[in-house]
PDB file of N, CA and C in Angstrom:
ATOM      1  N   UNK A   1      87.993 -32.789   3.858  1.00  0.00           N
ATOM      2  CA  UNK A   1      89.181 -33.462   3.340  1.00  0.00           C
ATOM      3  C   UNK A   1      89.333 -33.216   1.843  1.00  0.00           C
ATOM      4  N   UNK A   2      88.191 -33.304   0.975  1.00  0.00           N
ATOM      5  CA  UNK A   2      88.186 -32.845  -0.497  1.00  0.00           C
ATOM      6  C   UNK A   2      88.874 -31.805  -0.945  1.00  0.00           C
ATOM      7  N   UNK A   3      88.530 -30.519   0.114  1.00  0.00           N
ATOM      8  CA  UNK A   3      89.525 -29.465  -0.458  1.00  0.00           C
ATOM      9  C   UNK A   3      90.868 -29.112  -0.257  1.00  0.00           C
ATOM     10  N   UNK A   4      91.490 -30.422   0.405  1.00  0.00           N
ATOM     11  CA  UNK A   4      92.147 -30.201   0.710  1.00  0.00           C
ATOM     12  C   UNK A   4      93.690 -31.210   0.468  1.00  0.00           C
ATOM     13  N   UNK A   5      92.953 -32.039  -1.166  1.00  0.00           N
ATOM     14  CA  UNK A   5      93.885 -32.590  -1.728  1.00  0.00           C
ATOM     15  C   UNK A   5      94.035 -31.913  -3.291  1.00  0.00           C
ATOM     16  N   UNK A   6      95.263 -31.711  -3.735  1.00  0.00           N
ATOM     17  CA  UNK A   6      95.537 -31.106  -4.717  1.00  0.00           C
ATOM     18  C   UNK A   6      96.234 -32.194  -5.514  1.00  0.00           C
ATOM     19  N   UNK A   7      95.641 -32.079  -6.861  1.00  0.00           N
ATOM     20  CA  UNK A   7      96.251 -33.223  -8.140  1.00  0.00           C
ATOM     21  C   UNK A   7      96.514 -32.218  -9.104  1.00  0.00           C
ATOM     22  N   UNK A   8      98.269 -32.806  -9.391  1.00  0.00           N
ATOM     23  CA  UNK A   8      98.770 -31.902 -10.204  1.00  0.00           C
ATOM     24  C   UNK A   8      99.402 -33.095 -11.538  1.00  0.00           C
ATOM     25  N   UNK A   9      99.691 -32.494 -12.536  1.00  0.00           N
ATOM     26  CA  UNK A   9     100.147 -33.479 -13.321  1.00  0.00           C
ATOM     27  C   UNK A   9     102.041 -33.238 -13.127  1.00  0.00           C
ATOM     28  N   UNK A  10     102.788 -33.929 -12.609  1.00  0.00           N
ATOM     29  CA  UNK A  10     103.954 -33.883 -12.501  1.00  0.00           C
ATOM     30  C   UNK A  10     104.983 -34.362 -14.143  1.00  0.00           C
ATOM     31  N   UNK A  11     104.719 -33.802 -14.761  1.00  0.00           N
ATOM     32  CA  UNK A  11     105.005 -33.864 -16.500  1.00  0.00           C
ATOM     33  C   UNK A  11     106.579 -34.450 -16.204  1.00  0.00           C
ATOM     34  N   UNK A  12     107.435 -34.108 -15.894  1.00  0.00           N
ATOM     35  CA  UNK A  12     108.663 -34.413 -15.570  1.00  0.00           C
ATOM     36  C   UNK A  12     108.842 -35.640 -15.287  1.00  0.00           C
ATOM     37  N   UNK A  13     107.705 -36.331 -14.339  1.00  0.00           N
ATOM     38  CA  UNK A  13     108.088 -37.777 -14.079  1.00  0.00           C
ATOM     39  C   UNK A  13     106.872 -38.587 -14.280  1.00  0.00           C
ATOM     40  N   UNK A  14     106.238 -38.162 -15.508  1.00  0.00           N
ATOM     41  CA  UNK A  14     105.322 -38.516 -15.846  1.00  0.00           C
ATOM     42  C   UNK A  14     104.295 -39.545 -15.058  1.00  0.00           C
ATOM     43  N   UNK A  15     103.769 -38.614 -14.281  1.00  0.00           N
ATOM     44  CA  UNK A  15     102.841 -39.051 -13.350  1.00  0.00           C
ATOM     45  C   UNK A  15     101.841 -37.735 -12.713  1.00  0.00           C
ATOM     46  N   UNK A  16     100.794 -37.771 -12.698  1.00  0.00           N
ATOM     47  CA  UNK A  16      99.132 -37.204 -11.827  1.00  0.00           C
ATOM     48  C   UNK A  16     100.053 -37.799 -10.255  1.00  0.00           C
ATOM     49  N   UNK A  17      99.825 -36.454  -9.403  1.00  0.00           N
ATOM     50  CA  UNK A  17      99.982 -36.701  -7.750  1.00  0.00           C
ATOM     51  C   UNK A  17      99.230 -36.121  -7.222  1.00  0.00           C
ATOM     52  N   UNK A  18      99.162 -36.491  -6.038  1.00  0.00           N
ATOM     53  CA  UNK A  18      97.732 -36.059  -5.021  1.00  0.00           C
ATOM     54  C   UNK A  18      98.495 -35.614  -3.997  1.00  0.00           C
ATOM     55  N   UNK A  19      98.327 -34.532  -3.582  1.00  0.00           N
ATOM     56  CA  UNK A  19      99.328 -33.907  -2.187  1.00  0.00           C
ATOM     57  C   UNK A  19      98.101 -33.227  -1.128  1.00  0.00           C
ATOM     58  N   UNK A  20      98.308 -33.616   0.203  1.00  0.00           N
ATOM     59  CA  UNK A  20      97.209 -32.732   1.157  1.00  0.00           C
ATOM     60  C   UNK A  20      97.894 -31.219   0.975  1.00  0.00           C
ATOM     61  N   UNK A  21      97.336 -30.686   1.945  1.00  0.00           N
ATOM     62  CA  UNK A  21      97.748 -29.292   2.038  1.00  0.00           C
ATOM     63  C   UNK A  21      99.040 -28.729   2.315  1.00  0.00           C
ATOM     64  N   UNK A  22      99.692 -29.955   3.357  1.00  0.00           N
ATOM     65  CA  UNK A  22     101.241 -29.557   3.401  1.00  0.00           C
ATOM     66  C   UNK A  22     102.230 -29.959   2.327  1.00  0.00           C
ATOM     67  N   UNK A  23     101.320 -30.716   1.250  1.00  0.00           N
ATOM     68  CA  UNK A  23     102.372 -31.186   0.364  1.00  0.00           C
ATOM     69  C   UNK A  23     103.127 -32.829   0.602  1.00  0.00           C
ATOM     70  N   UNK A  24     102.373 -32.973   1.091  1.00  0.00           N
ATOM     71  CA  UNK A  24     102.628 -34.431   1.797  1.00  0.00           C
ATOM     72  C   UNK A  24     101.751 -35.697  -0.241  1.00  0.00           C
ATOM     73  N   UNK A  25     102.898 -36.392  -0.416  1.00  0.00           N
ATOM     74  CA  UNK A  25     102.455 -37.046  -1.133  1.00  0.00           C
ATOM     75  C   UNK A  25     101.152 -38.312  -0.995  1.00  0.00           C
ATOM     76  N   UNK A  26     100.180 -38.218  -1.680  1.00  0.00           N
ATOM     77  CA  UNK A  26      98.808 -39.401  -1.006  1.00  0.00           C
ATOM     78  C   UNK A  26      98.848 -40.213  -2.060  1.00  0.00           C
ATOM     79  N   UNK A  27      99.323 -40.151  -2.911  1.00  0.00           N
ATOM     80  CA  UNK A  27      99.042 -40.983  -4.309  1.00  0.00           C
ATOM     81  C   UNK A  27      99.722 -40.367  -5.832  1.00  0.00           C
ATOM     82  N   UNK A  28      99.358 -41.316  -6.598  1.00  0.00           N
ATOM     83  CA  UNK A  28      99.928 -40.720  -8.106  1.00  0.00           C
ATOM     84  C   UNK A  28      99.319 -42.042  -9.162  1.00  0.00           C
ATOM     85  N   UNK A  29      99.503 -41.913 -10.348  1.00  0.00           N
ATOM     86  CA  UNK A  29      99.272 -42.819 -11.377  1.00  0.00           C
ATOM     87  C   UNK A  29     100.528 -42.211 -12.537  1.00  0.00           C
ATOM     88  N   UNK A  30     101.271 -43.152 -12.431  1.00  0.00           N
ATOM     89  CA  UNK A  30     102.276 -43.379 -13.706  1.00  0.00           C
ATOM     90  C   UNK A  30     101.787 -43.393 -14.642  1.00  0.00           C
ATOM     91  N   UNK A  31     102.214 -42.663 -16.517  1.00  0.00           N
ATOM     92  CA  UNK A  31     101.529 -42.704 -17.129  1.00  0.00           C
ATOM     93  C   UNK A  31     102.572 -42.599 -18.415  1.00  0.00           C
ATOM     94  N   UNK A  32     102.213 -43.226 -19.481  1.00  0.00           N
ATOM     95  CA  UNK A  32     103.458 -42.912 -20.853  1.00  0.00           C
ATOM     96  C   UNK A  32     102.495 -42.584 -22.021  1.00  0.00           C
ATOM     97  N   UNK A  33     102.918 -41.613 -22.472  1.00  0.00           N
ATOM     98  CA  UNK A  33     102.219 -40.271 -23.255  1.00  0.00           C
ATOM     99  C   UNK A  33     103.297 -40.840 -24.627  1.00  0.00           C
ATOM    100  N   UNK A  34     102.531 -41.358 -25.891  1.00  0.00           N
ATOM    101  CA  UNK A  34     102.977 -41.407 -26.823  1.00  0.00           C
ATOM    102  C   UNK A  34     101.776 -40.909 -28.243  1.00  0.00           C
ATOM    103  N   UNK A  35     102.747 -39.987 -28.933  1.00  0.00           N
ATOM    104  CA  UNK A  35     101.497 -39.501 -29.269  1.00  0.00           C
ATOM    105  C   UNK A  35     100.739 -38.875 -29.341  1.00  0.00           C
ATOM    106  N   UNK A  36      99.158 -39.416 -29.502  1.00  0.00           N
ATOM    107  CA  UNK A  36      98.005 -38.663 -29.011  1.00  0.00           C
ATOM    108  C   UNK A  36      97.158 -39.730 -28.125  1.00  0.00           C
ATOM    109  N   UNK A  37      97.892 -40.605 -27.385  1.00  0.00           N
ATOM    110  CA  UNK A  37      97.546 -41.820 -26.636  1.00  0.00           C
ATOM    111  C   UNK A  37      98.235 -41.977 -25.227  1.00  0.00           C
ATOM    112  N   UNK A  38      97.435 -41.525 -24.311  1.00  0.00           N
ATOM    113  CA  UNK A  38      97.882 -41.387 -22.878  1.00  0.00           C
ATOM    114  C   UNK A  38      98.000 -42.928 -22.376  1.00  0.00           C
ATOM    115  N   UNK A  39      98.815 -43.608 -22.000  1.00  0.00           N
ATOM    116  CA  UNK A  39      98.607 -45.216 -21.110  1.00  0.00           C
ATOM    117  C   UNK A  39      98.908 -44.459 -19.634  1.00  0.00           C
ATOM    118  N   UNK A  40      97.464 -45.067 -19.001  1.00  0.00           N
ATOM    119  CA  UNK A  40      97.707 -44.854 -17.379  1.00  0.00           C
ATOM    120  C   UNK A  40      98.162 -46.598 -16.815  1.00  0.00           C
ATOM    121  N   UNK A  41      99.556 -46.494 -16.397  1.00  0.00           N
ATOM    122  CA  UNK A  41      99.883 -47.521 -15.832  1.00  0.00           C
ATOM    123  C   UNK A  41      99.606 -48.110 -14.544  1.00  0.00           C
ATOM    124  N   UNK A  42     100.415 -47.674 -13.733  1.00  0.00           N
ATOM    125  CA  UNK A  42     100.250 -48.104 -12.283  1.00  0.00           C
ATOM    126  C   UNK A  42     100.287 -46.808 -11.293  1.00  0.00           C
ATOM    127  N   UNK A  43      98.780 -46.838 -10.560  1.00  0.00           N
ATOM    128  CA  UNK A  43      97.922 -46.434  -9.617  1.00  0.00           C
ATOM    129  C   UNK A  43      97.988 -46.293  -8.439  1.00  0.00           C
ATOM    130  N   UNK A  44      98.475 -45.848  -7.231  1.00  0.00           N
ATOM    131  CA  UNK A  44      99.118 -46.418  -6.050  1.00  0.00           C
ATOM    132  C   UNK A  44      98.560 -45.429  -5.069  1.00  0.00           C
ATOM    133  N   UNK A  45      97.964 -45.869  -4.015  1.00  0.00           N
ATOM    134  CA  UNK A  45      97.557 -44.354  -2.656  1.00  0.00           C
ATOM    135  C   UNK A  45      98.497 -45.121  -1.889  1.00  0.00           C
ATOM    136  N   UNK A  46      98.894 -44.281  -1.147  1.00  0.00           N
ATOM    137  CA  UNK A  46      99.862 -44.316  -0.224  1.00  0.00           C
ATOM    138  C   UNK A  46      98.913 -44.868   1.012  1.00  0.00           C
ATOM    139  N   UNK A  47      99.562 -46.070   1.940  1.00  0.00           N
ATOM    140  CA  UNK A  47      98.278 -46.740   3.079  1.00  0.00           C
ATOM    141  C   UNK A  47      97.691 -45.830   3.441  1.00  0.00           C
ATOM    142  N   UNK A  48      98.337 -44.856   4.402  1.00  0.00           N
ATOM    143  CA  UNK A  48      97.937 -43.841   5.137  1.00  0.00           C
ATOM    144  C   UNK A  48      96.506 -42.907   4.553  1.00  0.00           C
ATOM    145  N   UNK A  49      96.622 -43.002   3.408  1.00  0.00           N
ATOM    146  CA  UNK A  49      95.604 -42.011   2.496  1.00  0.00           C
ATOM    147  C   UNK A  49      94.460 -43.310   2.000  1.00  0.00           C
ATOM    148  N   UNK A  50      94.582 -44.326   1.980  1.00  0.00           N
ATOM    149  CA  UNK A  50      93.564 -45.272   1.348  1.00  0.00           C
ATOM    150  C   UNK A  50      92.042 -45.252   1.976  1.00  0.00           C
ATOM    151  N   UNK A  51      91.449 -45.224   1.703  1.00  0.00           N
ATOM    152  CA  UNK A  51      89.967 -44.760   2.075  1.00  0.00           C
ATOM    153  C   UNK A  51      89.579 -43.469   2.079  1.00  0.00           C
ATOM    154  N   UNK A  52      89.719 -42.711   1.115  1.00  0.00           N
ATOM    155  CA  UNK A  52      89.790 -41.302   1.244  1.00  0.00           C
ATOM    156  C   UNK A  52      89.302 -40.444  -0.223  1.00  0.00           C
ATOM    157  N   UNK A  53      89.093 -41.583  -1.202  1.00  0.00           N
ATOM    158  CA  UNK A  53      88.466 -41.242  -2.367  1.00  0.00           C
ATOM    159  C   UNK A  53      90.186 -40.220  -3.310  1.00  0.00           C
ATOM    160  N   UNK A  54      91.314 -40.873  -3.268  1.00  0.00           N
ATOM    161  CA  UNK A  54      92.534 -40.075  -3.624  1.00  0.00           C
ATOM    162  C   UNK A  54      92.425 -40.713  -4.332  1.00  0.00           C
ATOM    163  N   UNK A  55      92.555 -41.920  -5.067  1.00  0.00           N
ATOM    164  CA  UNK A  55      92.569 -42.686  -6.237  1.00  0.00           C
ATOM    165  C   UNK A  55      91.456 -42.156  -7.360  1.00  0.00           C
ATOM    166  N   UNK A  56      90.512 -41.619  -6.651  1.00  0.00           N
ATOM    167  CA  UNK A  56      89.018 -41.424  -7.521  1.00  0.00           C
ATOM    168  C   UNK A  56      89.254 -39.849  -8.351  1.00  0.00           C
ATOM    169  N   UNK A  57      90.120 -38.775  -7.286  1.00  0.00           N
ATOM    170  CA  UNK A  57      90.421 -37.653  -7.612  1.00  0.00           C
ATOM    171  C   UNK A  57      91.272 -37.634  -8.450  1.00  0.00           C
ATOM    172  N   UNK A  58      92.340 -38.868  -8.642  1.00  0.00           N
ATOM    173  CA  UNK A  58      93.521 -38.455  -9.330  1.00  0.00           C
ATOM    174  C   UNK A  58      92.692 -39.129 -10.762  1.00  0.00           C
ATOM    175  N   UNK A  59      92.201 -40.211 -10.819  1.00  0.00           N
ATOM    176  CA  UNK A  59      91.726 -40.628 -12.630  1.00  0.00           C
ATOM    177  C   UNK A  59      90.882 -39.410 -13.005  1.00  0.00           C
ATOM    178  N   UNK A  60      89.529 -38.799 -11.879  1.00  0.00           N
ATOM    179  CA  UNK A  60      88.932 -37.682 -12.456  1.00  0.00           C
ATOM    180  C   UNK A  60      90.129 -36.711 -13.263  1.00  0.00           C
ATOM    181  N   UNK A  61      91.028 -36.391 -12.737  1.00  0.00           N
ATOM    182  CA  UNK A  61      91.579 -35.043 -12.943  1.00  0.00           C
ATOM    183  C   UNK A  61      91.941 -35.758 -13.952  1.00  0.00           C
ATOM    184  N   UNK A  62      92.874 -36.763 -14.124  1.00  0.00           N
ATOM    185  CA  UNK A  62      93.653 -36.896 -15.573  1.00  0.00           C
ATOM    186  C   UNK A  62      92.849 -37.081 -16.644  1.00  0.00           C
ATOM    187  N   UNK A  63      91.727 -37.927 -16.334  1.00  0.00           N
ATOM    188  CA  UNK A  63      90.758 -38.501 -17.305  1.00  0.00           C
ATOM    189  C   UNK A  63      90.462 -36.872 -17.988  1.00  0.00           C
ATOM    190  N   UNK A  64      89.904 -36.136 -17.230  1.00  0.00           N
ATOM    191  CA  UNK A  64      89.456 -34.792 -17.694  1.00  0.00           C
ATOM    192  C   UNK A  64      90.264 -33.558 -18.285  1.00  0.00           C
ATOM    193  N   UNK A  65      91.740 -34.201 -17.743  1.00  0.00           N
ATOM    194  CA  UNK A  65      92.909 -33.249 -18.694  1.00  0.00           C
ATOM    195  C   UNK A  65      92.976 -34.154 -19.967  1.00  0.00           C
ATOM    196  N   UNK A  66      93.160 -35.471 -20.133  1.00  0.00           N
ATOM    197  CA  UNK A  66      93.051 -36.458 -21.423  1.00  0.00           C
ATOM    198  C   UNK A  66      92.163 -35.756 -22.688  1.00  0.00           C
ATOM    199  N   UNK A  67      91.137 -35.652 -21.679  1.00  0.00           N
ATOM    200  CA  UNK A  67      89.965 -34.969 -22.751  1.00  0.00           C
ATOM    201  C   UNK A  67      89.838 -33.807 -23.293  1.00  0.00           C
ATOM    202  N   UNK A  68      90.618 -32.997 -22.427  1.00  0.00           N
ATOM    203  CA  UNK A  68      90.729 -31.553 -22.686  1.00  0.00           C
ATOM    204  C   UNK A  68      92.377 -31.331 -23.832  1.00  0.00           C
ATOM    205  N   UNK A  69      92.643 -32.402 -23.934  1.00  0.00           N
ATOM    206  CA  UNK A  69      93.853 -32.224 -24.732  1.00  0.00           C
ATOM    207  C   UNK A  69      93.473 -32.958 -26.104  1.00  0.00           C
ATOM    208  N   UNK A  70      92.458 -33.771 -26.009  1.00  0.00           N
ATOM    209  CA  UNK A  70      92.384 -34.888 -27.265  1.00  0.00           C
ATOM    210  C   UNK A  70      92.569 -35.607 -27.525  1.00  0.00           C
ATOM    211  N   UNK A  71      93.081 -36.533 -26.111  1.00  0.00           N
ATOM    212  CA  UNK A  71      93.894 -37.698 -25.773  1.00  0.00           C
ATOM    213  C   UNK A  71      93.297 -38.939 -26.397  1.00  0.00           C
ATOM    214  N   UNK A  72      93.287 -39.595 -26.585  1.00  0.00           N
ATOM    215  CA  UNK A  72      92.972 -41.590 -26.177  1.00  0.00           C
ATOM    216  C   UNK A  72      93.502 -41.554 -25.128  1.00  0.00           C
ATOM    217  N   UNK A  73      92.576 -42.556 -24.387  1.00  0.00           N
ATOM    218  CA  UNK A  73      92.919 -43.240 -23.175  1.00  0.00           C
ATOM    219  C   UNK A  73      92.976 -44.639 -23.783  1.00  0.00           C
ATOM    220  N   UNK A  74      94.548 -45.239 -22.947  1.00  0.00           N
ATOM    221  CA  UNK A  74      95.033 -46.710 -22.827  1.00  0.00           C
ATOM    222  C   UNK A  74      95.116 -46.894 -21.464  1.00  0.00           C
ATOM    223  N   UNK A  75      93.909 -47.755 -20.482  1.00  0.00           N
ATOM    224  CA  UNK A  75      93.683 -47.842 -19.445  1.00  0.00           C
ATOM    225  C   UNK A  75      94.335 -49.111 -19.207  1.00  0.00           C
ATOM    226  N   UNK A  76      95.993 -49.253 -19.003  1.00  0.00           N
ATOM    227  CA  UNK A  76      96.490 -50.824 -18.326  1.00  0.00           C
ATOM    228  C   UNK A  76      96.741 -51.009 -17.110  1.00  0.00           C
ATOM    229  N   UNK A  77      96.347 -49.836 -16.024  1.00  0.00           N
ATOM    230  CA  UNK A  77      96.292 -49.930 -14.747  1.00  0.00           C
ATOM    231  C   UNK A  77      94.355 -50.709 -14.474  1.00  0.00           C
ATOM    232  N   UNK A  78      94.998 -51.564 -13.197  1.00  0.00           N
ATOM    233  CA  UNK A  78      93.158 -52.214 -13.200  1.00  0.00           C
ATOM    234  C   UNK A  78      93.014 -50.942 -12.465  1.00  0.00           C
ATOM    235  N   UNK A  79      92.926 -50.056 -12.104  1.00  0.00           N
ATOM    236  CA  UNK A  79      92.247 -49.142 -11.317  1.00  0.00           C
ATOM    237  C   UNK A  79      91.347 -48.546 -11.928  1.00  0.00           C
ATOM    238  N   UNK A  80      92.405 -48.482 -13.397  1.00  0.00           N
ATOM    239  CA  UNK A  80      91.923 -47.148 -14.402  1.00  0.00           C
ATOM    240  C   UNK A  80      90.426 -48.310 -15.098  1.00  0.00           C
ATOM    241  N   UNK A  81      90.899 -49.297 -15.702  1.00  0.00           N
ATOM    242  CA  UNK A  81      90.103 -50.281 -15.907  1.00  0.00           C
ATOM    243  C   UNK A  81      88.814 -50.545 -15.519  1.00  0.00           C
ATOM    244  N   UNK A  82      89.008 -50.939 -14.025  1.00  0.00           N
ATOM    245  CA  UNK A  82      87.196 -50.909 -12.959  1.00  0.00           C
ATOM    246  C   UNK A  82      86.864 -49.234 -13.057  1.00  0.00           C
ATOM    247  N   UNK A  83      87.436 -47.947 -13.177  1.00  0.00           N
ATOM    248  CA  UNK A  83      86.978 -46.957 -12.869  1.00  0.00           C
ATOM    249  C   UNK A  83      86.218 -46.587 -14.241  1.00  0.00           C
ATOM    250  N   UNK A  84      86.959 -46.603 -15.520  1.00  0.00           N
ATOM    251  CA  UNK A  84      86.746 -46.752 -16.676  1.00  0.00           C
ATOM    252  C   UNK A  84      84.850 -47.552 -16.855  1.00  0.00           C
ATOM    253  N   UNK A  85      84.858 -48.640 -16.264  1.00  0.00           N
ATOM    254  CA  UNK A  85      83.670 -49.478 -16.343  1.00  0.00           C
ATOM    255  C   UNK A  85      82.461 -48.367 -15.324  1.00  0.00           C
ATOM    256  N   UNK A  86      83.000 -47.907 -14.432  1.00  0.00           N
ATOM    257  CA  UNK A  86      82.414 -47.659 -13.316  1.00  0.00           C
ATOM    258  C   UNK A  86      81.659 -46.018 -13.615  1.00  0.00           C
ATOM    259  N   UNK A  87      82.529 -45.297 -14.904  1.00  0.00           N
ATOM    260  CA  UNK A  87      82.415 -43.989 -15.395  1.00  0.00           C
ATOM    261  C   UNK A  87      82.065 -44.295 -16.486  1.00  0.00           C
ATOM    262  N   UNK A  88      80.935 -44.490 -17.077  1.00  0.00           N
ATOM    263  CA  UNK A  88      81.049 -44.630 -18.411  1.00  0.00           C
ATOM    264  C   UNK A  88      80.959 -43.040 -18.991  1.00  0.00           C
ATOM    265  N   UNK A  89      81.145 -42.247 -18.369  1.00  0.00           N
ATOM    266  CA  UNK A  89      81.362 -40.503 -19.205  1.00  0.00           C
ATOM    267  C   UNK A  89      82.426 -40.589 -19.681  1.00  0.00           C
ATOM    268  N   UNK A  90      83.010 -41.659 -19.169  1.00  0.00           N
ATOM    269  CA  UNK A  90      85.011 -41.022 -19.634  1.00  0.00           C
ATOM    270  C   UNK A  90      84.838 -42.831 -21.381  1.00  0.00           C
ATOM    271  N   UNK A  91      83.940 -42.753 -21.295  1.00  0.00           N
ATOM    272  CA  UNK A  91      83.989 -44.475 -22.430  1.00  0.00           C
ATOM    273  C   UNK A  91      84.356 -43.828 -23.840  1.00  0.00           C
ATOM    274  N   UNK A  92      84.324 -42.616 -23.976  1.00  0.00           N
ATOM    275  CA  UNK A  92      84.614 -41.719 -25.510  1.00  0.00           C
ATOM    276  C   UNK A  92      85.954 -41.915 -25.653  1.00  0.00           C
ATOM    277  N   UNK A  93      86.871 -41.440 -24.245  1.00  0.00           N
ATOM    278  CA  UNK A  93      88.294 -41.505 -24.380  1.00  0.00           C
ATOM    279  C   UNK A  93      88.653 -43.000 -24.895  1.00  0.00           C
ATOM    280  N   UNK A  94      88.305 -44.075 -24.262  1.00  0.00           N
ATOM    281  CA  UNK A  94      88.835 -45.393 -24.165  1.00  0.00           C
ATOM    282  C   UNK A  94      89.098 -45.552 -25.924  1.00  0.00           C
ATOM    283  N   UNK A  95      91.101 -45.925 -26.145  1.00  0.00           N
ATOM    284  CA  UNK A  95      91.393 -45.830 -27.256  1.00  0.00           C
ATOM    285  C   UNK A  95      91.520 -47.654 -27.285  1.00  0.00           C
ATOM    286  N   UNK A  96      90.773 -48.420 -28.295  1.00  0.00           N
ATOM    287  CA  UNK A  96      90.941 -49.354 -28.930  1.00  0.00           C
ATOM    288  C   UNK A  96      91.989 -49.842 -29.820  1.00  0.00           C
ATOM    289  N   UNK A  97      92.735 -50.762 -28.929  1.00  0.00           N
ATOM    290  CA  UNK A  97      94.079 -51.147 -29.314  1.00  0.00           C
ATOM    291  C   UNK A  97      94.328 -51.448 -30.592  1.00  0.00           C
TER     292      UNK A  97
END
């Protein structure tokens, strides 16, 4: 199942999405880019996809594009929040309000 979800950053509607192989939407995290300060808002897997580790793929990927750009992270989604606690590799990004 791993290889076979793709997370792309959808820049246009500012949101990270998770699509299976046909392109079928599983998830996304809304996000507002001001700055040099990424806020990940609201987090959402689609029912059908929930238990499937899609929520976990989509913060990896962004968290790791954040970093690769020079970002701050503003974590006001609780997803990003418990995952944030749960990763402390990504605790460098976390930008202090």
């Amino acid at each position: 199942m791993e290889n076979e979800i793709a997370i792309t950053d959808a820049k246009d509607a500012s949101r990270y999405e998770a699509r299976d192989a046909d392109g079928n939407l599983m998830g996304f995290v809304d996000y507002k880019l001001h700055g040099s300060v990424i806020s990940f808002r609201h987090a959402e897997t689609l029912p059908e996809y929930q238990g499937r580790g899609v929520a976990g793929r989509i913060a990896t990927k962004s968290l790791d594009d954040a970093r690769d750009a020079g970002l701050r992270v503003r974590p006001a989604c609780p997803y990003y929040q418990d995952f944030l606690k749960k990763h402390t590799e990504y605790a460098d990004l976390v930008d202090a309000e």
